[in-house]
Short mmCIF file of C-alpha atoms in Angstrom, two decimals:
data_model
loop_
_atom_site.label_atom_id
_atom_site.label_comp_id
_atom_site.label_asym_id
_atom_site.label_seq_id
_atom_site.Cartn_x
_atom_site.Cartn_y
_atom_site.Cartn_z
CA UNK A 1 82.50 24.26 40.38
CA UNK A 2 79.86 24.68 37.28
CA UNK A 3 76.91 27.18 38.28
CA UNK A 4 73.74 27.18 36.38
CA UNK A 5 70.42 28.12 35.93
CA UNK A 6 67.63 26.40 34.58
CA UNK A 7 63.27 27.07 34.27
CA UNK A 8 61.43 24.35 35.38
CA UNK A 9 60.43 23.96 31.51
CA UNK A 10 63.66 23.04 30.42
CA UNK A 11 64.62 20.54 33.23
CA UNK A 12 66.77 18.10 32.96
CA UNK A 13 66.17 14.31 34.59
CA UNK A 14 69.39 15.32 36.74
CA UNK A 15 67.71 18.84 37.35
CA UNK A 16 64.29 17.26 38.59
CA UNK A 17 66.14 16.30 41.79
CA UNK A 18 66.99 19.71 42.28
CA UNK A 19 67.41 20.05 46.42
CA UNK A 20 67.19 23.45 47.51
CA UNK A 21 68.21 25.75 50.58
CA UNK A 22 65.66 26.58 53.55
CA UNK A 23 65.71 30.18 54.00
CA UNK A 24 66.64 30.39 57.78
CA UNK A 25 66.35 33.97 58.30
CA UNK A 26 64.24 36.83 56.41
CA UNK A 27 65.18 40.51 58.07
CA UNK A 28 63.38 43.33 56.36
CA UNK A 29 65.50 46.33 55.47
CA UNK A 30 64.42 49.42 57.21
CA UNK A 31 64.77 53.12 56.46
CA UNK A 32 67.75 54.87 58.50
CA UNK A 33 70.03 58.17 57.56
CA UNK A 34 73.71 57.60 56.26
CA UNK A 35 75.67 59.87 54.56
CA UNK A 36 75.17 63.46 54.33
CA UNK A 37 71.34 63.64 54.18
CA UNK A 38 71.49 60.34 51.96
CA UNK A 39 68.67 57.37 52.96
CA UNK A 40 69.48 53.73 52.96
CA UNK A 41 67.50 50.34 53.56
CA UNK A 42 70.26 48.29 55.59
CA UNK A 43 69.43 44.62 54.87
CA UNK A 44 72.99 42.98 56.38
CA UNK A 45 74.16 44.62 59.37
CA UNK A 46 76.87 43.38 61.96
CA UNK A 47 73.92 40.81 63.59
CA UNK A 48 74.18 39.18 60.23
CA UNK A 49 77.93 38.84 59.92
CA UNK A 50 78.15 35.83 61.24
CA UNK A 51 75.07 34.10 59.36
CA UNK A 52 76.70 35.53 56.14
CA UNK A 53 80.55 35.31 56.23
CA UNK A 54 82.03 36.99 54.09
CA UNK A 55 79.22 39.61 53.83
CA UNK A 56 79.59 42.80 55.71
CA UNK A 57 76.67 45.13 55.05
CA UNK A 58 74.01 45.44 52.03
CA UNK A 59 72.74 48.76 51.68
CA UNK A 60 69.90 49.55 49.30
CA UNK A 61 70.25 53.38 48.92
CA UNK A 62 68.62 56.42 47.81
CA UNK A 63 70.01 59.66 47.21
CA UNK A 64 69.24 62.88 45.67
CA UNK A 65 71.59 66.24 45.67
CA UNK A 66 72.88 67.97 47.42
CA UNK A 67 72.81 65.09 49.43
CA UNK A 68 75.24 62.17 49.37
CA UNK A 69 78.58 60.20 50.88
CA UNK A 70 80.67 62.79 51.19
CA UNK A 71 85.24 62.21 51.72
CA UNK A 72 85.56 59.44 53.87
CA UNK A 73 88.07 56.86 54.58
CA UNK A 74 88.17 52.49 54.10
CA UNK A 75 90.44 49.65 54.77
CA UNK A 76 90.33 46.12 54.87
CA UNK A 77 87.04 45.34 52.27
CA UNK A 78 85.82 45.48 49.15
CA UNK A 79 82.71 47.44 48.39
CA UNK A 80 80.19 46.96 45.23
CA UNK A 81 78.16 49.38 43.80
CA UNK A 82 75.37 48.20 41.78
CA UNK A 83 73.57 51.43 40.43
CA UNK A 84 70.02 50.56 39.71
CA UNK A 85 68.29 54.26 38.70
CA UNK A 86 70.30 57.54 37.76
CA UNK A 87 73.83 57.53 38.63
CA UNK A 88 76.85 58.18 41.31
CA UNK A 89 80.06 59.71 40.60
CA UNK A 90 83.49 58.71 42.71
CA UNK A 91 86.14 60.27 43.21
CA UNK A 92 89.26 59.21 45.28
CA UNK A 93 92.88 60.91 46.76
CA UNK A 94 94.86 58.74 44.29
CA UNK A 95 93.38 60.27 41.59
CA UNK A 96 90.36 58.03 40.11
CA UNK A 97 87.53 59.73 39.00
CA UNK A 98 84.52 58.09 37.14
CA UNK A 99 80.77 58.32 36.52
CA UNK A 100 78.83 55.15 37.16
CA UNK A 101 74.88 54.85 35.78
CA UNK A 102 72.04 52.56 35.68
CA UNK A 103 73.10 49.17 35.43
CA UNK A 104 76.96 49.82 35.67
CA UNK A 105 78.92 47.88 38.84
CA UNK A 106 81.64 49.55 40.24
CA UNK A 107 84.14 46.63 42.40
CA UNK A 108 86.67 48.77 44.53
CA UNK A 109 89.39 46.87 46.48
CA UNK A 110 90.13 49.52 49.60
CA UNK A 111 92.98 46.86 50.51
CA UNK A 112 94.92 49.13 52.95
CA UNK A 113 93.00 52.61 52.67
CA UNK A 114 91.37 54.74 50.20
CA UNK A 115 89.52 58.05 51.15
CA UNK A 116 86.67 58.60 48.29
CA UNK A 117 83.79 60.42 47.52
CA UNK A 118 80.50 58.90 46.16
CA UNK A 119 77.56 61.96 45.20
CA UNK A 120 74.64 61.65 43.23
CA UNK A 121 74.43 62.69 39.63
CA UNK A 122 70.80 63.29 38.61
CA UNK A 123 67.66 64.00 40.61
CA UNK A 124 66.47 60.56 41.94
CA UNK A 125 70.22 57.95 42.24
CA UNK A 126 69.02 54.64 43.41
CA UNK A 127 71.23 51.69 44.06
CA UNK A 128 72.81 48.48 46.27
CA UNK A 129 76.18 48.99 47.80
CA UNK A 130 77.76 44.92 49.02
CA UNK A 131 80.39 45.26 51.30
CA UNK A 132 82.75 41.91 51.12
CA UNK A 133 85.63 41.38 53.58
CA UNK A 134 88.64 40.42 51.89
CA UNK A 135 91.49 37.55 53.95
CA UNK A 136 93.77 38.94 56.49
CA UNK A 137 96.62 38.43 53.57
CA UNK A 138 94.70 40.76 51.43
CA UNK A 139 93.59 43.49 53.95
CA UNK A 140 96.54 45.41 53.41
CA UNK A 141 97.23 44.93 49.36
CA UNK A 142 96.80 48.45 47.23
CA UNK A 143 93.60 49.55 46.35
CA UNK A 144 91.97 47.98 42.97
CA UNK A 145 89.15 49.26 40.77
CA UNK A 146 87.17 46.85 38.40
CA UNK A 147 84.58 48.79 36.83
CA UNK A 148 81.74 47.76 34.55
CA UNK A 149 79.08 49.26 32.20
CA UNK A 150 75.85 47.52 31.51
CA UNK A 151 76.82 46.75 28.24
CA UNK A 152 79.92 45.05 29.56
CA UNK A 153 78.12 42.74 31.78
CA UNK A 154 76.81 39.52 30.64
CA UNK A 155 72.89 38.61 30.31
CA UNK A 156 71.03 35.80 29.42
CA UNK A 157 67.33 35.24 29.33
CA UNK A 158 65.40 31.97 29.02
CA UNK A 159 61.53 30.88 29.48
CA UNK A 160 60.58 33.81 31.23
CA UNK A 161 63.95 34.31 33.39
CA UNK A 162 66.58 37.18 32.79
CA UNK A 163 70.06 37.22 34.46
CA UNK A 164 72.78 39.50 34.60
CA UNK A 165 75.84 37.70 35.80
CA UNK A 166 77.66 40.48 37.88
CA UNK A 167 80.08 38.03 39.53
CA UNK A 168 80.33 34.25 39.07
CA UNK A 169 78.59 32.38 36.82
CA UNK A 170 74.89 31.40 35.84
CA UNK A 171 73.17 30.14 32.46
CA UNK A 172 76.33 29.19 31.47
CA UNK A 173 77.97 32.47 30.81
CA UNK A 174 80.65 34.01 33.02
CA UNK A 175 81.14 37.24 34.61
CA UNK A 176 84.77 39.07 34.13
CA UNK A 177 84.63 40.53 37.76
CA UNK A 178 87.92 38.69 39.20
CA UNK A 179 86.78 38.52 42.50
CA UNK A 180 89.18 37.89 45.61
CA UNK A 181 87.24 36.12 48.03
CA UNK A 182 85.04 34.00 45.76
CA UNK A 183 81.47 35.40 45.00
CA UNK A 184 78.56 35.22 43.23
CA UNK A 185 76.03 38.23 42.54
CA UNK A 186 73.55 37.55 39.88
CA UNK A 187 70.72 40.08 38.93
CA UNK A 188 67.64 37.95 38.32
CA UNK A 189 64.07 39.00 36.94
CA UNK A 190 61.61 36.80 36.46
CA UNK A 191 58.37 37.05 34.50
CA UNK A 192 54.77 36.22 35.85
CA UNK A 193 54.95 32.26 36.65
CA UNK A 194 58.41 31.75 36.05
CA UNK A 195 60.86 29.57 38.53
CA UNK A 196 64.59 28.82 38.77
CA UNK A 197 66.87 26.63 40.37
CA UNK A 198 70.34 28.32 40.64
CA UNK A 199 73.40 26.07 42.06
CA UNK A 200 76.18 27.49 44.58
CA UNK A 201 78.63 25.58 46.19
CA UNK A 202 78.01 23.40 48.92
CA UNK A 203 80.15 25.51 51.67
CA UNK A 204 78.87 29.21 50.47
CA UNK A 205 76.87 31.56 52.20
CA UNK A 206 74.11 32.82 50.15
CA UNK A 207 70.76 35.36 50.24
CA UNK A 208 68.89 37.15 48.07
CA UNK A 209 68.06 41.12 48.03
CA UNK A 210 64.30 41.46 46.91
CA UNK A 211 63.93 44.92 44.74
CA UNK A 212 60.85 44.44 43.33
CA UNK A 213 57.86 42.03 43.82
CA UNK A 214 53.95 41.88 43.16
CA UNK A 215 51.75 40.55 45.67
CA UNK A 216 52.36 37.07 46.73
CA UNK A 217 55.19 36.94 44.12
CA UNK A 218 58.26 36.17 45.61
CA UNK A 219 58.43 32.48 47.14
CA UNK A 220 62.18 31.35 48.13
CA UNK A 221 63.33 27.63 48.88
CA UNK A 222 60.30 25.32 48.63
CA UNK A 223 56.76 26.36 46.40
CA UNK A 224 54.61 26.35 49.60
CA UNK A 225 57.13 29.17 51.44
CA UNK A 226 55.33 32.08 52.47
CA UNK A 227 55.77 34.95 49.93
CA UNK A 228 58.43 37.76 50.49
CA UNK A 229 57.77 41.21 50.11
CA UNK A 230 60.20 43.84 48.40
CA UNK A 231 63.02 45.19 50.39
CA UNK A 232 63.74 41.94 52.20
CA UNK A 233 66.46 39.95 52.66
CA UNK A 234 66.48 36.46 52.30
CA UNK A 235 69.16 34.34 54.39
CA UNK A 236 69.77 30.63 53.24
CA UNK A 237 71.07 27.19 54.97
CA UNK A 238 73.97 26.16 53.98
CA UNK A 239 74.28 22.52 51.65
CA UNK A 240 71.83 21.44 49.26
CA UNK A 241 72.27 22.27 45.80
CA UNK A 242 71.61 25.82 45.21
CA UNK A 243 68.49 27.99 45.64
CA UNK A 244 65.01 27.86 44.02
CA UNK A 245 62.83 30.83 43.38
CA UNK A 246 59.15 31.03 42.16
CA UNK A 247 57.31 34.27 40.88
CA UNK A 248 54.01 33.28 42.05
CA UNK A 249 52.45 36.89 40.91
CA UNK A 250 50.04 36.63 37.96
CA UNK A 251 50.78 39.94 36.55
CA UNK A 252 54.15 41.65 38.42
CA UNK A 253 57.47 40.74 37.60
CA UNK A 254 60.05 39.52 39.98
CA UNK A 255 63.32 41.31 40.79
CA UNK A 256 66.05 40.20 43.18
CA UNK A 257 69.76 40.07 43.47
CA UNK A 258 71.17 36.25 44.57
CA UNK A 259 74.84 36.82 46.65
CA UNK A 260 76.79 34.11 47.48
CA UNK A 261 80.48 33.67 48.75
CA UNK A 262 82.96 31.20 50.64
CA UNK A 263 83.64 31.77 53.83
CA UNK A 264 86.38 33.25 55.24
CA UNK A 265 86.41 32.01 58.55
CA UNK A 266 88.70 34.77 60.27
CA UNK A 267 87.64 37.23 63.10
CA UNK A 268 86.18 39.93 62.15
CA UNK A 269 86.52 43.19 64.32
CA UNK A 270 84.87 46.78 62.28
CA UNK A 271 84.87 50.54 63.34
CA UNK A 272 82.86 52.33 61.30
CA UNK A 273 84.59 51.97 57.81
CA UNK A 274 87.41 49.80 58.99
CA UNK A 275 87.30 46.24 59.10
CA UNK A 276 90.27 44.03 60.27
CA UNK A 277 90.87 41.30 62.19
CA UNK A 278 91.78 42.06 65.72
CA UNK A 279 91.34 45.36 68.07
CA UNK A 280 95.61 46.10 67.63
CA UNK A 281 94.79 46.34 64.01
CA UNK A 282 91.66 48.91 64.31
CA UNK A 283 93.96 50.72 66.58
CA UNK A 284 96.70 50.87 64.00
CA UNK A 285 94.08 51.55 61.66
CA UNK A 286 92.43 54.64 63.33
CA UNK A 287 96.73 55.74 63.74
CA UNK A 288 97.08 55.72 60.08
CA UNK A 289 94.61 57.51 59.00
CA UNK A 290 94.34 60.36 62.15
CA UNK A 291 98.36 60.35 61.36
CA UNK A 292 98.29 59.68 57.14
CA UNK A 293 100.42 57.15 56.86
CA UNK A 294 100.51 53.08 55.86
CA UNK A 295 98.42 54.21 52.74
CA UNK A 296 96.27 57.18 54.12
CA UNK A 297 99.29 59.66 53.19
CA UNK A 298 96.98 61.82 51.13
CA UNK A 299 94.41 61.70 54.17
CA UNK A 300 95.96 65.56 55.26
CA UNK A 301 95.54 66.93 51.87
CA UNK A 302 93.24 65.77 49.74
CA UNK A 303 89.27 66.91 49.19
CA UNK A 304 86.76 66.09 46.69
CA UNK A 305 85.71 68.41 44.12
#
């Protein structure tokens, strides 16, 4: 299905009838502790799941040494890190090791384990981390890295609106992310009085992230919404069209990250870092790794340098 963005100055006659989403749901992402000594903003927890199928959790996170994510174990998801100030480096016990800075995406398939390390590289390491479940056919495939610089990911700009196309496709350029269960995560800015009318698929679950915002800047889903403030997340209906968004600020720009995704429509049972689809799994999960086998063999071994 074609994806696009347009500015209200460009419009096309087809464009003009333009139906967006209601946002249904706005949850405000408050401060907690994760990590060792690391501080998030948790905008999707598990009272979200449901709403936002396949999204797990959307952590906006802020870290600064020696604090940080220290060895620990995943199965059954994909995580996304989106590094927005400074930069994280990974490491895992089958040998990847990489640095990841402002602007780069790092796409990591767990599949049926991986034990990694994320720690922060400079003083002040800001970023998102998506968590996206992946089919019960897929929960158990080898881990997968797709990694991208911000060089390497695709922009566009036009009257007053910038993308970068993370995953999927907007403006009419494509993202190379190959993404398993189908998504969309676009990187929008907008400039002082600027609008856009983004289309995702009818069946998708979609929000937005808001990173930055001036006063009364941020309106989602019809002009006369209620403005959003920074740090919020933004939960849509599903049909329509797509999503419109309006910088209403007269001097601030407009920052937010759009998500979307088809459904998966399976169960979905998590502990902690594991997600699968029934409690016998998690069981066998928790077996694996406290045992190191089924791919947590290097769970008895291996530590982070």
């Amino acid at each position: 299905m074609r994806r696009f963005i347009r500015n209200i100055k460009s419009m096309s006659s087809s464009s003009q009838n333009f139906v967006s989403r209601s946002v249904i749901k706005k949850v405000f992402a408050k401060l907690q502790k994760e990590g060792d000594g690391a501080v998030v903003r948790r905008g999707i927890s598990r009272s979200e799941q449901k709403l936002l199928d396949p999204f797990l959790m959307l952590d906006e996170f802020s870290v600064s040494p020696p604090a940080g994510f220290p060895d620990h174990p995943h199965r059954g998801f994909e995580t996304v890190t989106y590094v927005l100030e400074g930069g994280i480096t990974h490491q895992d016990f089958k040998g990847h090791k990489g640095t990841i800075y402002a602007g780069d995406v790092q796409w990591m398939t767990a599949g049926r384990g991986i034990i990694h390390s994320e720690m922060p590289e400079e003083e002040v390491n800001k970023g998102l981390q998506l968590w996206i479940n992946l089919s019960s056919n897929e929960k158990m495939i080898e881990p997968n890295y797709q990694e991208l610089s911000n060089s390497d990911i695709p922009k566009a700009e036009e009257n007053g609106v910038q993308v970068k196309v993370i995953a999927g496709e907007s403006m009419g350029i494509q993202s190379p992310v190959y993404t398993r269960t189908p998504t969309m995560f676009l990187d929008f800015t907008l400039d002082p009085g600027s609008q856009i009318h983004q289309n995702i698929p009818e069946s998708w679950n979609a929000f937005a992230y808001v990173i930055e915002s001036g006063e009364g800047g941020a309106v989602f889903g019809s002009s006369n919404s209620s403005p959003v403030s920074a740090h919020n997340v933004v939960v849509f209906g599903t049909g329509n069209d797509g999503v419109s968004v309006w910088n209403k600020s007269s001097s601030k720009k407009l920052r937010f990250v759009l998500i979307a995704g088809e459904p998966i429509g399976e169960p979905v049972v998590q502990y902690g870092p594991f997600v699968m689809n029934t409690q016998a799994e998690i069981d066998m999960t928790i077996e694996d790794y406290h045992y190191g086998k089924n791919g947590f063999e290097m769970a008895k071994y291996w530590r982070s340098q």
